[in-house]
Amino acid sequence: RKAGGFGRWTGDWLSGAGAGTRPRQLADGTAESQMRATGLPLNRDEALQDRVGRLRYRGGLGLESTNMRCGGLSGLEISGGGKKLVAMGDNGRWVSVMLQYDKNGDLIGATDGIMKPIKRAEGYDWPGNWRDAESIAPDGNGGYFVAFERQHRIWHYRTPPKDPFNSVPIELPGPEDVS
């Protein structure tokens, strides 16, 4: 299990089969992954600390998956009025969770975890580091632009009828003077 910069892991399962059971196969041929979230304090040494100067800490989460291919998360995007987190795993996985808040609006958990492998653009082979995404940005129509490191490029995942996680991306041309 890889922490992905989120810290230690304990907590409740978000989705998938129960703990200790095999993930089920999904209709698209991918395996369902179990995910869990843990609330993280601002300061591990002083768990009740909720301020730094005038800034108030509103909550943090540690996320973990049983899928070893998840890797660290990059390009976290909060959308839907703060209700949905979408990110890319370093090993080519979309990760999405619905965020939960308490009555004061503080972040307390996550549900409905989804992890799916990204689709590749035409002409890209699976081997190597082609899937190491570093940033994502919404396109304003329900899809996402994804920027990759190592093999630098930007792919556009447009919205198919149900969700952008199932779309095949289009590679966007880069500036001619940048290689």
mmCIF file of N, CA, C and O in Angstrom, residues 124-165:
data_model
loop_
_atom_site.group_PDB
_atom_site.id
_atom_site.type_symbol
_atom_site.label_atom_id
_atom_site.label_comp_id
_atom_site.label_asym_id
_atom_site.label_seq_id
_atom_site.Cartn_x
_atom_site.Cartn_y
_atom_site.Cartn_z
ATOM 1 N N TYR A 124 0.142 5.243 -28.353
ATOM 2 C CA TYR A 124 0.932 5.082 -27.138
ATOM 3 C C TYR A 124 0.873 3.640 -26.671
ATOM 4 O O TYR A 124 -0.199 3.049 -26.577
ATOM 5 N N ASP A 125 2.033 3.078 -26.377
ATOM 6 C CA ASP A 125 2.109 1.729 -25.843
ATOM 7 C C ASP A 125 1.969 1.792 -24.329
ATOM 8 O O ASP A 125 2.218 2.818 -23.712
ATOM 9 N N TRP A 126 1.639 0.668 -23.704
ATOM 10 C CA TRP A 126 1.494 0.602 -22.256
ATOM 11 C C TRP A 126 2.813 0.677 -21.496
ATOM 12 O O TRP A 126 2.853 1.230 -20.418
ATOM 13 N N PRO A 127 3.937 0.125 -21.986
ATOM 14 C CA PRO A 127 5.155 0.097 -21.165
ATOM 15 C C PRO A 127 5.715 1.486 -20.871
ATOM 16 O O PRO A 127 5.404 2.449 -21.548
ATOM 17 N N GLY A 128 6.572 1.527 -19.886
ATOM 18 C CA GLY A 128 7.293 2.757 -19.579
ATOM 19 C C GLY A 128 6.504 3.694 -18.691
ATOM 20 O O GLY A 128 5.568 3.317 -18.013
ATOM 21 N N ASN A 129 6.901 4.956 -18.714
ATOM 22 C CA ASN A 129 6.339 5.952 -17.813
ATOM 23 C C ASN A 129 5.314 6.861 -18.487
ATOM 24 O O ASN A 129 5.103 7.977 -18.053
ATOM 25 N N TRP A 130 4.681 6.412 -19.537
ATOM 26 C CA TRP A 130 3.761 7.269 -20.274
ATOM 27 C C TRP A 130 2.564 7.698 -19.438
ATOM 28 O O TRP A 130 1.921 8.678 -19.702
ATOM 29 N N ARG A 131 2.230 6.970 -18.382
ATOM 30 C CA ARG A 131 1.000 7.244 -17.637
ATOM 31 C C ARG A 131 1.232 8.059 -16.361
ATOM 32 O O ARG A 131 0.332 8.170 -15.544
ATOM 33 N N ASP A 132 2.410 8.629 -16.150
ATOM 34 C CA ASP A 132 2.710 9.374 -14.928
ATOM 35 C C ASP A 132 2.153 10.795 -15.024
ATOM 36 O O ASP A 132 2.830 11.727 -15.426
ATOM 37 N N ALA A 133 0.884 10.943 -14.654
ATOM 38 C CA ALA A 133 0.215 12.242 -14.716
ATOM 39 C C ALA A 133 0.651 13.122 -13.556
ATOM 40 O O ALA A 133 0.900 12.634 -12.459
ATOM 41 N N GLU A 134 0.736 14.416 -13.797
ATOM 42 C CA GLU A 134 1.121 15.349 -12.748
ATOM 43 C C GLU A 134 0.071 16.409 -12.467
ATOM 44 O O GLU A 134 0.065 16.990 -11.403
ATOM 45 N N SER A 135 -0.805 16.678 -13.406
ATOM 46 C CA SER A 135 -1.834 17.681 -13.129
ATOM 47 C C SER A 135 -3.072 17.399 -13.966
ATOM 48 O O SER A 135 -2.992 16.810 -15.041
ATOM 49 N N ILE A 136 -4.208 17.827 -13.420
ATOM 50 C CA ILE A 136 -5.459 17.751 -14.156
ATOM 51 C C ILE A 136 -6.173 19.084 -14.014
ATOM 52 O O ILE A 136 -5.964 19.807 -13.037
ATOM 53 N N ALA A 137 -7.003 19.408 -15.000
ATOM 54 C CA ALA A 137 -7.815 20.620 -14.951
ATOM 55 C C ALA A 137 -9.125 20.328 -15.659
ATOM 56 O O ALA A 137 -9.125 19.706 -16.723
ATOM 57 N N PRO A 138 -10.248 20.760 -15.078
ATOM 58 C CA PRO A 138 -11.528 20.536 -15.740
ATOM 59 C C PRO A 138 -11.608 21.340 -17.033
ATOM 60 O O PRO A 138 -11.036 22.424 -17.129
ATOM 61 N N ASP A 139 -12.313 20.782 -18.026
ATOM 62 C CA ASP A 139 -12.447 21.493 -19.300
ATOM 63 C C ASP A 139 -13.705 22.349 -19.364
ATOM 64 O O ASP A 139 -13.959 22.999 -20.372
ATOM 65 N N GLY A 140 -14.507 22.358 -18.300
ATOM 66 C CA GLY A 140 -15.724 23.153 -18.269
ATOM 67 C C GLY A 140 -16.945 22.428 -18.818
ATOM 68 O O GLY A 140 -18.056 22.932 -18.728
ATOM 69 N N ASN A 141 -16.745 21.253 -19.392
ATOM 70 C CA ASN A 141 -17.848 20.480 -19.964
ATOM 71 C C ASN A 141 -17.947 19.083 -19.364
ATOM 72 O O ASN A 141 -18.547 18.203 -19.968
ATOM 73 N N GLY A 142 -17.310 18.850 -18.220
ATOM 74 C CA GLY A 142 -17.364 17.545 -17.575
ATOM 75 C C GLY A 142 -16.163 16.657 -17.851
ATOM 76 O O GLY A 142 -16.026 15.603 -17.254
ATOM 77 N N GLY A 143 -15.279 17.063 -18.751
ATOM 78 C CA GLY A 143 -14.067 16.311 -19.046
ATOM 79 C C GLY A 143 -12.869 16.938 -18.356
ATOM 80 O O GLY A 143 -13.008 17.899 -17.582
ATOM 81 N N TYR A 144 -11.676 16.410 -18.653
ATOM 82 C CA TYR A 144 -10.456 16.902 -18.012
ATOM 83 C C TYR A 144 -9.299 16.976 -18.991
ATOM 84 O O TYR A 144 -9.187 16.153 -19.902
ATOM 85 N N PHE A 145 -8.428 17.964 -18.772
ATOM 86 C CA PHE A 145 -7.121 18.022 -19.413
ATOM 87 C C PHE A 145 -6.147 17.397 -18.428
ATOM 88 O O PHE A 145 -6.189 17.695 -17.232
ATOM 89 N N VAL A 146 -5.265 16.524 -18.909
ATOM 90 C CA VAL A 146 -4.303 15.847 -18.058
ATOM 91 C C VAL A 146 -2.905 16.091 -18.617
ATOM 92 O O VAL A 146 -2.650 15.831 -19.802
ATOM 93 N N ALA A 147 -2.000 16.609 -17.780
ATOM 94 C CA ALA A 147 -0.609 16.837 -18.176
ATOM 95 C C ALA A 147 0.252 15.732 -17.568
ATOM 96 O O ALA A 147 0.067 15.358 -16.404
ATOM 97 N N PHE A 148 1.179 15.217 -18.364
ATOM 98 C CA PHE A 148 2.037 14.109 -17.946
ATOM 99 C C PHE A 148 3.480 14.571 -17.862
ATOM 100 O O PHE A 148 3.918 15.420 -18.635
ATOM 101 N N GLU A 149 4.229 13.944 -16.935
ATOM 102 C CA GLU A 149 5.658 14.213 -16.835
ATOM 103 C C GLU A 149 6.434 13.102 -17.539
ATOM 104 O O GLU A 149 5.863 12.142 -18.000
ATOM 105 N N ARG A 150 7.725 13.266 -17.619
ATOM 106 C CA ARG A 150 8.666 12.354 -18.259
ATOM 107 C C ARG A 150 8.467 12.328 -19.769
ATOM 108 O O ARG A 150 9.329 12.733 -20.494
ATOM 109 N N GLN A 151 7.361 11.822 -20.249
ATOM 110 C CA GLN A 151 7.012 11.928 -21.672
ATOM 111 C C GLN A 151 5.978 13.055 -21.747
ATOM 112 O O GLN A 151 4.780 12.813 -21.703
ATOM 113 N N HIS A 152 6.469 14.288 -21.829
ATOM 114 C CA HIS A 152 5.645 15.480 -21.666
ATOM 115 C C HIS A 152 4.596 15.596 -22.760
ATOM 116 O O HIS A 152 4.905 15.538 -23.942
ATOM 117 N N ARG A 153 3.349 15.794 -22.320
ATOM 118 C CA ARG A 153 2.244 15.968 -23.239
ATOM 119 C C ARG A 153 1.007 16.330 -22.435
ATOM 120 O O ARG A 153 0.977 16.191 -21.221
ATOM 121 N N ILE A 154 -0.043 16.783 -23.147
ATOM 122 C CA ILE A 154 -1.347 17.043 -22.538
ATOM 123 C C ILE A 154 -2.391 16.267 -23.328
ATOM 124 O O ILE A 154 -2.436 16.350 -24.558
ATOM 125 N N TRP A 155 -3.199 15.518 -22.600
ATOM 126 C CA TRP A 155 -4.295 14.775 -23.215
ATOM 127 C C TRP A 155 -5.611 15.363 -22.725
ATOM 128 O O TRP A 155 -5.732 15.788 -21.581
ATOM 129 N N HIS A 156 -6.585 15.356 -23.628
ATOM 130 C CA HIS A 156 -7.926 15.838 -23.285
ATOM 131 C C HIS A 156 -8.875 14.653 -23.210
ATOM 132 O O HIS A 156 -9.108 13.969 -24.198
ATOM 133 N N TYR A 157 -9.395 14.412 -22.014
ATOM 134 C CA TYR A 157 -10.397 13.368 -21.800
ATOM 135 C C TYR A 157 -11.757 14.042 -21.845
ATOM 136 O O TYR A 157 -12.174 14.688 -20.892
ATOM 137 N N ARG A 158 -12.430 13.942 -22.993
ATOM 138 C CA ARG A 158 -13.743 14.562 -23.150
ATOM 139 C C ARG A 158 -14.805 13.699 -22.482
ATOM 140 O O ARG A 158 -14.593 12.531 -22.217
ATOM 141 N N THR A 159 -15.945 14.281 -22.256
ATOM 142 C CA THR A 159 -17.007 13.582 -21.550
ATOM 143 C C THR A 159 -17.793 12.676 -22.482
ATOM 144 O O THR A 159 -18.467 13.150 -23.375
ATOM 145 N N PRO A 160 -17.721 11.364 -22.257
ATOM 146 C CA PRO A 160 -18.650 10.483 -22.953
ATOM 147 C C PRO A 160 -20.008 10.585 -22.255
ATOM 148 O O PRO A 160 -20.119 11.293 -21.254
ATOM 149 N N PRO A 161 -21.016 9.880 -22.731
ATOM 150 C CA PRO A 161 -22.338 10.018 -22.113
ATOM 151 C C PRO A 161 -22.361 9.808 -20.603
ATOM 152 O O PRO A 161 -23.086 10.484 -19.908
ATOM 153 N N LYS A 162 -21.539 8.888 -20.061
ATOM 154 C CA LYS A 162 -21.624 8.617 -18.616
ATOM 155 C C LYS A 162 -20.519 9.251 -17.791
ATOM 156 O O LYS A 162 -20.783 9.823 -16.768
ATOM 157 N N ASP A 163 -19.244 9.125 -18.189
ATOM 158 C CA ASP A 163 -18.189 9.759 -17.396
ATOM 159 C C ASP A 163 -16.882 9.830 -18.184
ATOM 160 O O ASP A 163 -16.621 9.014 -19.042
ATOM 161 N N PRO A 164 -16.044 10.850 -17.841
ATOM 162 C CA PRO A 164 -14.791 11.041 -18.572
ATOM 163 C C PRO A 164 -13.781 9.936 -18.323
ATOM 164 O O PRO A 164 -12.834 9.776 -19.074
ATOM 165 N N PHE A 165 -13.961 9.152 -17.251
ATOM 166 C CA PHE A 165 -13.016 8.089 -16.939
ATOM 167 C C PHE A 165 -13.015 7.005 -18.010
ATOM 168 O O PHE A 165 -12.083 6.222 -18.099
#
